[in-house]
Each structure stands twice: as C-alpha cells, then as structure tokens.
Amino acid sequence: MRFPIARAAGTLLAIETVGLLALAGWQVVALLGDDTMAASSAIALIVLTVIGAVAVAAFAGAVWAARSWGRSGGIVTQLLILAVAVGAVTGPYPQVGTALLLAAPALLGIGLLLAAARSAHRESPDPSGR
C-alpha cells in the first residue's frame, strides 16, 4: 500500500460516515414515530445530516486517494466532533461517557490525518528539483 496512514484515516472517516447515516435513520424513525416537536425542523435536520454524511464520505474518498483537500475537510470534521463532545460534557446534564465516545475517535482522526499530511509531504517530489 502506498499510503497506509492515509488509508487508515480514510477508513475512520468512512466509519464516521456510516455513523452519520445511522443518525439520519434514527431521525427518520423519530419523525415517523411522531417523536418530534416540529416536522419541518425534523425534516431540515435530516436533510442537513445527510448532506454532512455525503461531505464526510467525499473526504474519506479523497483521503483514501491521498488528496490534500480531503485531509483538510477531515480535520474540520474531527474538530466539529470534538465540539459536540465538549457540548456533551458541559451544561446541566453532563454525559461524560458520551463525550469520551465522541472525543476518542476524533482525536485519533486528527492524529491520523496530520500523520497522513506529513507522510504525503515527505513522499512528494521537491518542486525545486533538489
């Protein structure tokens, strides 16, 4: 394999894509089960979740193919997941377990994506010709 670190990072992003699609499915079940306050807001949230899943899937494919734009999008994705993890641990009803379950793969993802960027830089030809 040419970019094993990039492949690992791409795989993690693909797993996160599956998680987002599962979340969208859960939201659909809640909508159909009349477990929502406003159907229009629930539908908008489902659409945004699916759009997010498509974006993360695109980042996963780009990282797998060693494209730099996928790594940057992947890092932004991991930072957004960390923000959700921080939100889960703050407020009147903190959920430390949920925060840890979200933060651990996000931190791993950041590490893998940064390592993939370093690896890609080392393996790229020197533009000055040296």
XYZ file of C-alpha atoms in Angstrom:
130
model
C 0.000 0.000 0.000
C 1.344 3.394 -0.971
C -0.230 5.483 1.807
C -1.108 3.208 4.758
C -1.662 6.112 7.176
C -3.931 7.861 4.676
C -5.862 4.626 4.201
C -6.367 4.315 7.969
C -7.557 7.932 8.168
C -9.880 7.400 5.199
C -11.293 4.277 6.821
C -12.011 6.179 10.040
C -13.796 8.900 8.060
C -15.814 6.216 6.244
C -16.856 4.738 9.603
C -17.918 8.216 10.725
C -19.965 8.487 7.513
C -21.804 5.299 8.463
C -22.419 6.806 11.906
C -23.922 9.933 10.363
C -26.168 7.854 8.118
C -27.286 5.843 11.162
C -28.071 9.123 12.929
C -30.136 10.236 9.923
C -32.005 6.914 10.064
C -32.691 7.425 13.760
C -34.018 10.903 12.983
C -36.335 9.466 10.308
C -37.663 6.894 12.791
C -38.285 9.681 15.323
C -40.104 11.704 12.673
C -42.285 8.770 11.602
C -42.962 7.837 15.229
C -44.256 11.352 15.883
C -41.445 11.919 18.388
C -40.680 15.430 17.159
C -41.944 18.858 18.141
C -41.989 20.310 14.613
C -41.959 18.155 11.495
C -40.427 20.903 9.356
C -37.451 21.260 11.716
C -37.031 17.490 11.872
C -37.011 17.216 8.076
C -34.478 20.049 7.808
C -32.251 18.328 10.365
C -32.457 15.036 8.454
C -31.509 16.783 5.197
C -28.556 18.539 6.846
C -27.398 15.289 8.443
C -27.463 13.500 5.079
C -25.587 16.400 3.439
C -22.987 16.135 6.203
C -22.691 12.390 5.612
C -22.137 12.961 1.890
C -19.428 15.528 2.666
C -17.646 13.218 5.124
C -17.877 10.380 2.573
C -16.235 12.659 -0.002
C -13.484 13.485 2.497
C -12.996 9.768 3.179
C -12.606 9.009 -0.519
C -10.224 11.908 -1.025
C -8.083 10.925 1.968
C -8.015 7.324 0.709
C -6.770 8.667 -2.649
C -4.186 10.895 -0.867
C -5.789 14.206 -1.872
C -4.924 17.133 0.385
C -8.406 18.683 0.293
C -9.803 15.548 1.901
C -7.349 15.802 4.782
C -8.329 19.415 5.477
C -12.013 18.582 5.349
C -11.380 15.576 7.567
C -9.619 17.700 10.175
C -12.528 20.168 10.190
C -14.878 17.200 10.652
C -12.862 15.943 13.624
C -12.855 19.413 15.203
C -16.643 19.595 14.828
C -16.948 16.185 16.505
C -14.734 17.444 19.349
C -17.023 20.474 19.721
C -20.004 18.131 20.089
C -18.034 16.106 22.662
C -17.325 19.260 24.682
C -21.014 20.140 24.479
C -21.910 16.686 25.791
C -19.824 17.202 28.912
C -20.994 20.743 29.702
C -24.387 22.048 30.692
C -26.871 20.989 33.348
C -26.804 17.262 32.415
C -23.215 16.323 31.515
C -22.688 12.987 29.747
C -19.015 12.145 30.311
C -19.275 8.700 28.711
C -20.838 10.101 25.557
C -18.203 12.826 25.417
C -15.406 10.257 25.663
C -17.005 8.049 22.996
C -17.086 11.042 20.664
C -13.715 12.555 21.556
C -11.579 9.397 21.324
C -12.115 8.689 17.601
C -11.958 12.418 16.814
C -8.547 12.713 18.469
C -7.411 9.545 16.699
C -8.683 11.010 13.422
C -6.776 14.255 13.925
C -3.611 12.298 14.660
C -4.033 10.065 11.602
C -4.846 12.984 9.303
C -1.852 15.013 10.479
C 0.390 11.963 10.079
C -1.032 11.402 6.584
C -0.257 15.020 5.680
C 3.325 14.645 6.903
C 3.690 11.380 5.006
C 2.333 12.922 1.801
C 4.734 15.846 2.160
C 7.717 13.510 2.606
C 6.749 11.403 -0.413
C 6.023 14.322 -2.745
C 8.750 15.393 -5.172
C 10.671 18.524 -4.263
C 9.384 21.337 -6.525
C 12.852 22.945 -6.607
C 14.322 19.819 -8.237
C 16.801 19.047 -5.448
